[in-house]
PDB file of C-alpha atoms in Angstrom:
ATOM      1  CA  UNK A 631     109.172 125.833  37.737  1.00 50.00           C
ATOM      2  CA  UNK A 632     106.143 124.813  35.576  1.00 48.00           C
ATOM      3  CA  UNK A 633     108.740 124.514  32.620  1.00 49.00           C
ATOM      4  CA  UNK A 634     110.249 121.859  35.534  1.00 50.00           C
ATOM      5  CA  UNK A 635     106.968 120.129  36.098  1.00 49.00           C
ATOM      6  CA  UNK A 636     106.646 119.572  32.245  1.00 50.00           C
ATOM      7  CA  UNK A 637     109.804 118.144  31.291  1.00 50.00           C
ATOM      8  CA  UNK A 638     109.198 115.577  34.912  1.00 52.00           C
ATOM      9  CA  UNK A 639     105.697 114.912  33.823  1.00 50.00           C
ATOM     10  CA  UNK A 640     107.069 114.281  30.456  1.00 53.00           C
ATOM     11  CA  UNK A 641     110.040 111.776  32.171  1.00 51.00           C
ATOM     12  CA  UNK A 642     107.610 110.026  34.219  1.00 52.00           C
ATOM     13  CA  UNK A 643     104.995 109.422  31.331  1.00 51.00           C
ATOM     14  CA  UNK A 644     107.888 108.358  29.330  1.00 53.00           C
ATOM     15  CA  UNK A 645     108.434 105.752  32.016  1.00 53.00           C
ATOM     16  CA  UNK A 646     105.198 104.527  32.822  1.00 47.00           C
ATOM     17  CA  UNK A 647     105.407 103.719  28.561  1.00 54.00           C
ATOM     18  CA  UNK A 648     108.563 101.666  28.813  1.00 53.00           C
ATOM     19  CA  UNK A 649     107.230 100.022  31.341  1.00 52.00           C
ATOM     20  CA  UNK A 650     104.120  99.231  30.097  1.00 53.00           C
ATOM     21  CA  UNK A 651     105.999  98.417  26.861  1.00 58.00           C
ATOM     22  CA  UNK A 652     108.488  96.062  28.858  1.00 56.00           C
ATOM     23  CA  UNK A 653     105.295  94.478  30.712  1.00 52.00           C
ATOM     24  CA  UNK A 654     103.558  93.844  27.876  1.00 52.00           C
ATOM     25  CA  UNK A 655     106.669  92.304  26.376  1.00 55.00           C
ATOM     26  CA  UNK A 656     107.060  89.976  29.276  1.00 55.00           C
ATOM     27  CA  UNK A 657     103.531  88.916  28.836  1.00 50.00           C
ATOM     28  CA  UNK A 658     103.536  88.147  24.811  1.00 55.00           C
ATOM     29  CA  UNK A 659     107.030  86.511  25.648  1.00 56.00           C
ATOM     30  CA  UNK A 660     105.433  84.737  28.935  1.00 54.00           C
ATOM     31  CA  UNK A 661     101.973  83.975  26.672  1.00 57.00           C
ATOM     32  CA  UNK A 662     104.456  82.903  23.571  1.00 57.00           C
ATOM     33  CA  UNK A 663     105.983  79.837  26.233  1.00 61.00           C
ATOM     34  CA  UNK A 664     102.974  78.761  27.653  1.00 61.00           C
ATOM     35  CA  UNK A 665     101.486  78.411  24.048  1.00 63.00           C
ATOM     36  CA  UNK A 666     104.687  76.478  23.095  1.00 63.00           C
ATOM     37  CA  UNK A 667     104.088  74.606  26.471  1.00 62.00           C
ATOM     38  CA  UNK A 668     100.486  74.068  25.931  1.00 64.00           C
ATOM     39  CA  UNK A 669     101.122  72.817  22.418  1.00 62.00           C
ATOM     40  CA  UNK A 670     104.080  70.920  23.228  1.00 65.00           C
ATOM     41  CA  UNK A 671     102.015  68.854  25.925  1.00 65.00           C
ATOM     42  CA  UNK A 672      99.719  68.656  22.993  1.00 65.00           C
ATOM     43  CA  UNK A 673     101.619  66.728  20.425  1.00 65.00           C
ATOM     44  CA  UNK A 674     103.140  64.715  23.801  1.00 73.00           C
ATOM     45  CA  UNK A 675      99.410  63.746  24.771  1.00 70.00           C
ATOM     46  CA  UNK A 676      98.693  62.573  21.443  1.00 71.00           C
ATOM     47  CA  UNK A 677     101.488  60.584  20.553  1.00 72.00           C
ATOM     48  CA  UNK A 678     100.949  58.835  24.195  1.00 74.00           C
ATOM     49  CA  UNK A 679      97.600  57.898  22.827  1.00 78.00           C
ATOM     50  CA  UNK A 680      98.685  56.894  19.820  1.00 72.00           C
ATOM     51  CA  UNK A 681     100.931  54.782  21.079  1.00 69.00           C
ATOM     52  CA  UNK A 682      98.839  53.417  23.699  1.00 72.00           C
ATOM     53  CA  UNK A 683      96.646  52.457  21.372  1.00 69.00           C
ATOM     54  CA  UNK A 684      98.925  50.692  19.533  1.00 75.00           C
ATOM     55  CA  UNK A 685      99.956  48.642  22.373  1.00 73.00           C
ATOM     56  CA  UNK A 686      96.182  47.976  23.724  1.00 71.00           C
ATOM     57  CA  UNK A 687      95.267  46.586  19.788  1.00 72.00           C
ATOM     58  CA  UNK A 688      98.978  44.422  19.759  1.00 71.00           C
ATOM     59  CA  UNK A 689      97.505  43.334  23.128  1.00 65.00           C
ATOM     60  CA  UNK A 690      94.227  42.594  22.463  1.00 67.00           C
ATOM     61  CA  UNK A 691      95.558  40.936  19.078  1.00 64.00           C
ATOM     62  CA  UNK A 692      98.609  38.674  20.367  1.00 59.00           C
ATOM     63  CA  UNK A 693      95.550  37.548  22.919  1.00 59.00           C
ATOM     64  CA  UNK A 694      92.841  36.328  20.453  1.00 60.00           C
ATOM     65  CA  UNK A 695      95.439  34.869  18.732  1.00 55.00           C
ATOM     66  CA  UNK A 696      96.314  32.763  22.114  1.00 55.00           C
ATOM     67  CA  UNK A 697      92.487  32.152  22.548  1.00 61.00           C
ATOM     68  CA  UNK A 698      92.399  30.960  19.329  1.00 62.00           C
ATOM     69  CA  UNK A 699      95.383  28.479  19.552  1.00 53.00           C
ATOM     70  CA  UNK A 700      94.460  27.467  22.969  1.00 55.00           C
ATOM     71  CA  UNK A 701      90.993  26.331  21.480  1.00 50.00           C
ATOM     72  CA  UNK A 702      92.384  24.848  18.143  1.00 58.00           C
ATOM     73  CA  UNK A 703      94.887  23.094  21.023  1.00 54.00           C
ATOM     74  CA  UNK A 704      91.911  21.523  23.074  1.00 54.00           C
ATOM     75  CA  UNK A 705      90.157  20.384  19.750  1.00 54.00           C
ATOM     76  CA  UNK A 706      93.419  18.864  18.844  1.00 55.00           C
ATOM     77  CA  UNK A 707      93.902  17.024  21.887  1.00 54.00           C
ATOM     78  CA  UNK A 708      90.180  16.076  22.255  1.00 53.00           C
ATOM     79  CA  UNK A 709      90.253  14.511  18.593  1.00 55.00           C
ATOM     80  CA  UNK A 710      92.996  12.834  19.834  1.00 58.00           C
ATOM     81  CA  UNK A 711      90.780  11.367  22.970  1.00 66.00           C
ATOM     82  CA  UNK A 712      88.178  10.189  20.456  1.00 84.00           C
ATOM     83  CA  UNK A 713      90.425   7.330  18.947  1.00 84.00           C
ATOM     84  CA  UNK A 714      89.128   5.069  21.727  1.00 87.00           C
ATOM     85  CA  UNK A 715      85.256   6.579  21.611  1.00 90.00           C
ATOM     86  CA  UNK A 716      85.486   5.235  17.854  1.00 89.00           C
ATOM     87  CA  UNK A 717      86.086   1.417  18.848  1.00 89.00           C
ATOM     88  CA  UNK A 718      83.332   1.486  21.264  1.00 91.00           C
ATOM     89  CA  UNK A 719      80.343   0.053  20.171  1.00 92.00           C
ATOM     90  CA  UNK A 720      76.821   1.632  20.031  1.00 91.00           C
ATOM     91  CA  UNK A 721      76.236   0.858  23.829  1.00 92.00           C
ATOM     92  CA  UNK A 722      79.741   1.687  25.059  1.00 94.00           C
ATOM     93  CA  UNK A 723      79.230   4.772  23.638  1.00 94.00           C
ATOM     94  CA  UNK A 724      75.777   5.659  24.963  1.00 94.00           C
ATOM     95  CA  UNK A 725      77.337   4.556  28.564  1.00 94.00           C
ATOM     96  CA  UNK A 726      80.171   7.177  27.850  1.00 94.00           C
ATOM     97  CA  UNK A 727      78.095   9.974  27.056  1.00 96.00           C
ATOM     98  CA  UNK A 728      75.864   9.071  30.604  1.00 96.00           C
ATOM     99  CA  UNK A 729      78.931   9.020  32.569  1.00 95.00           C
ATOM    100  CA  UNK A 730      79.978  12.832  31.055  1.00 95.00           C
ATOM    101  CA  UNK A 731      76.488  13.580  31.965  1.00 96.00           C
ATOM    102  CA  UNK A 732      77.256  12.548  35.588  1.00 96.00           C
ATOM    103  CA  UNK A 733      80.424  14.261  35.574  1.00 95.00           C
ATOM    104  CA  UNK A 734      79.346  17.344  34.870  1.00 94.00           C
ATOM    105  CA  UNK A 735      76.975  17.334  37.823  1.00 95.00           C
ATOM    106  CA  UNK A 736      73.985  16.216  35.390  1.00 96.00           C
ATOM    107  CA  UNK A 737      71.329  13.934  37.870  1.00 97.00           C
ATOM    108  CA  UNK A 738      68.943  11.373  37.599  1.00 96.00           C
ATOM    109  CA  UNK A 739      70.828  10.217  33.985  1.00 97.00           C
ATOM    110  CA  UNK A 740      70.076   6.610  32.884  1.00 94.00           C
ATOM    111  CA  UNK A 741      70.341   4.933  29.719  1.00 93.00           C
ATOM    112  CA  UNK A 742      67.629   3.791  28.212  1.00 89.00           C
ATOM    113  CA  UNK A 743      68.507   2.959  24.375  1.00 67.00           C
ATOM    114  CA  UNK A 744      67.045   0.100  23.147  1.00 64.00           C
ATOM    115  CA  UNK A 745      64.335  -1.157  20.271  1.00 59.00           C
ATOM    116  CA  UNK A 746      62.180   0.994  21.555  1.00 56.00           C
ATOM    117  CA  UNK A 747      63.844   3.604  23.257  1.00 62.00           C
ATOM    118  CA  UNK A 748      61.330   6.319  21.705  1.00 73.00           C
ATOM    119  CA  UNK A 749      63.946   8.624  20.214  1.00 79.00           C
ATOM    120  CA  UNK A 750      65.991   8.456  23.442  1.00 90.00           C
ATOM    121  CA  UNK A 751      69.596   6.934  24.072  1.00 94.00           C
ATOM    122  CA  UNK A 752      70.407   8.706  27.986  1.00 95.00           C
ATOM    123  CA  UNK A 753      68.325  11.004  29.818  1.00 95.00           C
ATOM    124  CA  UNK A 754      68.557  12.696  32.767  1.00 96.00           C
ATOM    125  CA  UNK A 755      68.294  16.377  34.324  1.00 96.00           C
ATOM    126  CA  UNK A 756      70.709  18.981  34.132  1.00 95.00           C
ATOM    127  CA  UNK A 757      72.439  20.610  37.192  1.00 93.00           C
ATOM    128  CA  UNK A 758      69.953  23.292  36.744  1.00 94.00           C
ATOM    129  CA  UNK A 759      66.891  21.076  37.479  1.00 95.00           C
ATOM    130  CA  UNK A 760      65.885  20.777  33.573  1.00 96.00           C
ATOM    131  CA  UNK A 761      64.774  17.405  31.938  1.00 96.00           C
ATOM    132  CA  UNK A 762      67.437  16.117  28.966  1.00 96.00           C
ATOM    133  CA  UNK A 763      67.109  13.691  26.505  1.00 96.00           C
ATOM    134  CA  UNK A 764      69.861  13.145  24.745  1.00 96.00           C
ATOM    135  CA  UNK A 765      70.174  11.133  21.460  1.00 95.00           C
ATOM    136  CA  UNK A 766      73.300   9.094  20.703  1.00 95.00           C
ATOM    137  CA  UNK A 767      74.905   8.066  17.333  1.00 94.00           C
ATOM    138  CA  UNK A 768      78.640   6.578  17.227  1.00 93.00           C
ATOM    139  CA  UNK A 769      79.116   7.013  13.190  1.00 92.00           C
ATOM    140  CA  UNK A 770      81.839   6.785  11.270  1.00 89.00           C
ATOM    141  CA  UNK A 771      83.705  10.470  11.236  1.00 86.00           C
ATOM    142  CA  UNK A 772      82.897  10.303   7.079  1.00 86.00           C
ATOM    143  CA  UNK A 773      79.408  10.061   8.003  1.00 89.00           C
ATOM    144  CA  UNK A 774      77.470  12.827   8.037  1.00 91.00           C
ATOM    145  CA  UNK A 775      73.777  13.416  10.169  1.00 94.00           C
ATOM    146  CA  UNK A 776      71.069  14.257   8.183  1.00 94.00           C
ATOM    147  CA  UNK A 777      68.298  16.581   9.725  1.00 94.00           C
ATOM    148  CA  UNK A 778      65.759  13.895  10.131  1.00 94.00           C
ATOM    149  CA  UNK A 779      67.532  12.465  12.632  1.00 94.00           C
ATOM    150  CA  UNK A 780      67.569  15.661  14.665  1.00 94.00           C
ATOM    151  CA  UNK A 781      63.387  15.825  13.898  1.00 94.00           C
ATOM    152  CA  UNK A 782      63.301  12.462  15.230  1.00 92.00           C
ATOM    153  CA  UNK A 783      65.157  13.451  18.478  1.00 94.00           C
ATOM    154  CA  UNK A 784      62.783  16.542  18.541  1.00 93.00           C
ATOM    155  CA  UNK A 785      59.665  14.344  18.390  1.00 92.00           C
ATOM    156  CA  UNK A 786      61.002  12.155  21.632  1.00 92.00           C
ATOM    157  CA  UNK A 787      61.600  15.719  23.775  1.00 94.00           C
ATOM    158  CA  UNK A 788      58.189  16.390  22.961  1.00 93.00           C
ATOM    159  CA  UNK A 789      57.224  12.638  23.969  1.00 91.00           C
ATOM    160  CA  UNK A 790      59.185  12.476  27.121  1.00 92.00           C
ATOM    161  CA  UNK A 791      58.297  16.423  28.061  1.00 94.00           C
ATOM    162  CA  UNK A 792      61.925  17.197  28.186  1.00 95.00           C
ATOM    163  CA  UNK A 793      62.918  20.814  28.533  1.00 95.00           C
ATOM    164  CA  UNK A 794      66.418  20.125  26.432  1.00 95.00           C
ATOM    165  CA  UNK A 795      67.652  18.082  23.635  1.00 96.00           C
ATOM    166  CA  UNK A 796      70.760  16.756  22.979  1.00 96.00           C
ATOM    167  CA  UNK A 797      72.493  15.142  20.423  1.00 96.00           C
ATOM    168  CA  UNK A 798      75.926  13.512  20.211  1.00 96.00           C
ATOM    169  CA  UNK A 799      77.876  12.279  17.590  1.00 94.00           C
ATOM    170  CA  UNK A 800      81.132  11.024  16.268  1.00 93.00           C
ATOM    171  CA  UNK A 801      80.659  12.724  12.955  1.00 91.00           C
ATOM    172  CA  UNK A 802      79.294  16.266  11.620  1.00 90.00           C
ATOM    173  CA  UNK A 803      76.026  17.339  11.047  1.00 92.00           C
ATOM    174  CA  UNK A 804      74.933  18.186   7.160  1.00 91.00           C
ATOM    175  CA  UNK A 805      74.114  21.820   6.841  1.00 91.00           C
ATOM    176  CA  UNK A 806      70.295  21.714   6.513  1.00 93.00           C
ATOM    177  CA  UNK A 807      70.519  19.399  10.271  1.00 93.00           C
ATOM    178  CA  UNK A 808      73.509  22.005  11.834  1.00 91.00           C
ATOM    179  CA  UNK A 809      70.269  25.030  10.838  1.00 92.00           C
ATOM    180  CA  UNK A 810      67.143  23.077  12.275  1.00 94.00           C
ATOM    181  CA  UNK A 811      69.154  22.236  15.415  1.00 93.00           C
ATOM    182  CA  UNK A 812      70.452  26.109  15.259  1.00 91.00           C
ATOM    183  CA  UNK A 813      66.488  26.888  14.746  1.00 93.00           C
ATOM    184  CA  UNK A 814      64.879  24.161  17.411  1.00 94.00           C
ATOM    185  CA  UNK A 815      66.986  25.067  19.985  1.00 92.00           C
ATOM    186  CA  UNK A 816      69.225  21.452  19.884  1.00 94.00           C
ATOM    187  CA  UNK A 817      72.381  21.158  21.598  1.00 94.00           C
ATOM    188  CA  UNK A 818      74.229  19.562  18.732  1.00 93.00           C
ATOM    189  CA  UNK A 819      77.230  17.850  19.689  1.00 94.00           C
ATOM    190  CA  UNK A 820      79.731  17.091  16.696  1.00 92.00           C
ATOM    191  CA  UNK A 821      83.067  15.555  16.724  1.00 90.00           C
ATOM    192  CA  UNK A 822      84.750  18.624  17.924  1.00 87.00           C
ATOM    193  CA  UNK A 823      83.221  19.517  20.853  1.00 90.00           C
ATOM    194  CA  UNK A 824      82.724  15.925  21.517  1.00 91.00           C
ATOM    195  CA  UNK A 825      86.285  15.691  21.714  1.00 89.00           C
ATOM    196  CA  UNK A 826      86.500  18.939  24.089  1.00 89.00           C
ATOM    197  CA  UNK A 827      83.518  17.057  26.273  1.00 92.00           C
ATOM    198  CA  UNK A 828      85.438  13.326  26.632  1.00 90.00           C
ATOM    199  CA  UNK A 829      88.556  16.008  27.168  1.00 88.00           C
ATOM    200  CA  UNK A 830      87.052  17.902  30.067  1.00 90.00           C
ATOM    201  CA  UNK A 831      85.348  20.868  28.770  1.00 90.00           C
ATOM    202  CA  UNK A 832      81.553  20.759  30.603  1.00 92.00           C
ATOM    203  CA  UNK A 833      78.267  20.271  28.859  1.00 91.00           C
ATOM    204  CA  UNK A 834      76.993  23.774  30.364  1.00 86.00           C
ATOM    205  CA  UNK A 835      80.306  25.063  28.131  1.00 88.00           C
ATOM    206  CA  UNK A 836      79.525  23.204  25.024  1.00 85.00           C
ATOM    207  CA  UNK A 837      75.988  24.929  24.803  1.00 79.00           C
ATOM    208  CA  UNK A 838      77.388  27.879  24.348  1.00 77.00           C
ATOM    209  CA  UNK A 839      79.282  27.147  21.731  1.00 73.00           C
ATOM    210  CA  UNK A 840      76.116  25.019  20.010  1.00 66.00           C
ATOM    211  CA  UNK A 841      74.974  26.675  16.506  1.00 55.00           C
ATOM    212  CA  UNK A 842      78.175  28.419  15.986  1.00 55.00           C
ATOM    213  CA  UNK A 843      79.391  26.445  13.053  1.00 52.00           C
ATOM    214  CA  UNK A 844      81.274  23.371  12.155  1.00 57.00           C
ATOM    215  CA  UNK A 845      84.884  25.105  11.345  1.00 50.00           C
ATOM    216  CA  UNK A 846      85.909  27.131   8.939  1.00 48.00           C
ATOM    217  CA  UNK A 847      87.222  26.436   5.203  1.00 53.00           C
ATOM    218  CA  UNK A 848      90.902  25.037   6.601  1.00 54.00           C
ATOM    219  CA  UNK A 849      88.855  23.191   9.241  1.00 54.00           C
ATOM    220  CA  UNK A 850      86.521  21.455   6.802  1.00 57.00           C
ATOM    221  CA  UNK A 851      89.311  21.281   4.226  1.00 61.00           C
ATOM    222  CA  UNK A 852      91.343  19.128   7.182  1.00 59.00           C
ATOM    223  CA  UNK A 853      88.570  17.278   8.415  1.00 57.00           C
ATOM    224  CA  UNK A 854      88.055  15.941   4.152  1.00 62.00           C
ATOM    225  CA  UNK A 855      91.854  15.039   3.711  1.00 61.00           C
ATOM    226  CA  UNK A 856      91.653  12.927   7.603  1.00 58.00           C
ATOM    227  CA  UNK A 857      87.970  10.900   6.920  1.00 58.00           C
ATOM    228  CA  UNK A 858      87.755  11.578   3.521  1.00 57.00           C
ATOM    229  CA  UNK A 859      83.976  13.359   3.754  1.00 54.00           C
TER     230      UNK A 859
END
């Protein structure tokens, strides 16, 4: 009997062994899928992200690029406005820029360019409540401003007690006038955004894109083979 009990002992600790053998088994096979699972939903995570960002930066590119050409589009068609700005005469053209003022919900605006205008062609407050003056010059487009023009305009804000300055032109401004407008806090209005202006863009709109440059190198190198300057 106890020879009996051994070899059954023996049989059942042989099968609690396979069976922990087989259990383990199942569980490095089990563990084995889930890390080919867990790695697999890895790689599939990442390339999702890759790809997504691929598709957000083709986005986000293809939609500067249509920011871009619907700008260089407005300038177009605004230079195209300005062919009859350029046959106005000094006056016409001070009366134009007061009736954009009025447009664009600007108040109290009256012209008041003369011999002695002081420095100012229009002024006027904007739909914020601030004072304006605003200084006028109908040039030639291969004209150029020169900065003491813009310290002239700066001298009638102080003499009137305006809060804002702005100056509007047919033309560009030179580099050293484009920096002390940047610097004095100017609205400088060039050809370009004058165009955008007479084509509908507001005067709140065009301040925010005052000081930010003229153009770049094809811009410039355009604007020299159409006026010459």
């Amino acid at each position: 009997m106890a020879a009996g009990r051994g070899r059954g002992g023996s049989a059942r600790g042989r099968g609690v062994t396979a069976y922990g053998t087989g259990l383990a088994a199942a569980l490095l096979v089990a563990g084995a899928a889930a890390g080919w699972a867990y790695a697999l939903a890895v790689v599939l995570a990442g390339g999702l992200t890759a790809a997504g960002c691929r598709l957000w930066r083709t986005d986000r590119g293809l939609r500067r690029h249509d920011r871009r050409w619907r700008h260089e589009q407005a300038v177009e068609a605004g230079r195209r406005s300005l062919a009859t700005v350029d046959a106005m005469t000094g006056g016409e053209f001070e009366e134009l820029v007061a009736a954009l003022c009025r447009r664009d919900g600007c108040t109290r605006v009256r012209r008041v360019g003369g011999a002695y205008d002081g420095g100012a062609d229009v002024m006027g407050r904007l739909p914020d409540g601030r004072t304006m003056v605003v200084q006028c010059k109908r040039y030639a487009p291969s004209r150029t401003v020169a900065s003491r023009e813009l310290r002239d305009l700066l001298g009638a804000k102080v003499h009137f007690g305006a809060r804002v300055a702005v100056f509007v032109t047919t033309t560009r401004f030179s580099r050293p006038a484009e920096e002390f407008a940047r610097h004095n806090g100017i609205l400088a209005v060039h050809r370009d955004l004058l165009g955008l202006w007479h084509n509908g863009t507001a005067l709140p709109a065009l301040g925010a894109m005052s000081g930010h440059g003229q153009g770049d190198a094809r811009h410039r190198a355009r604007w020299k083979q159409a006026y010459g300057k």
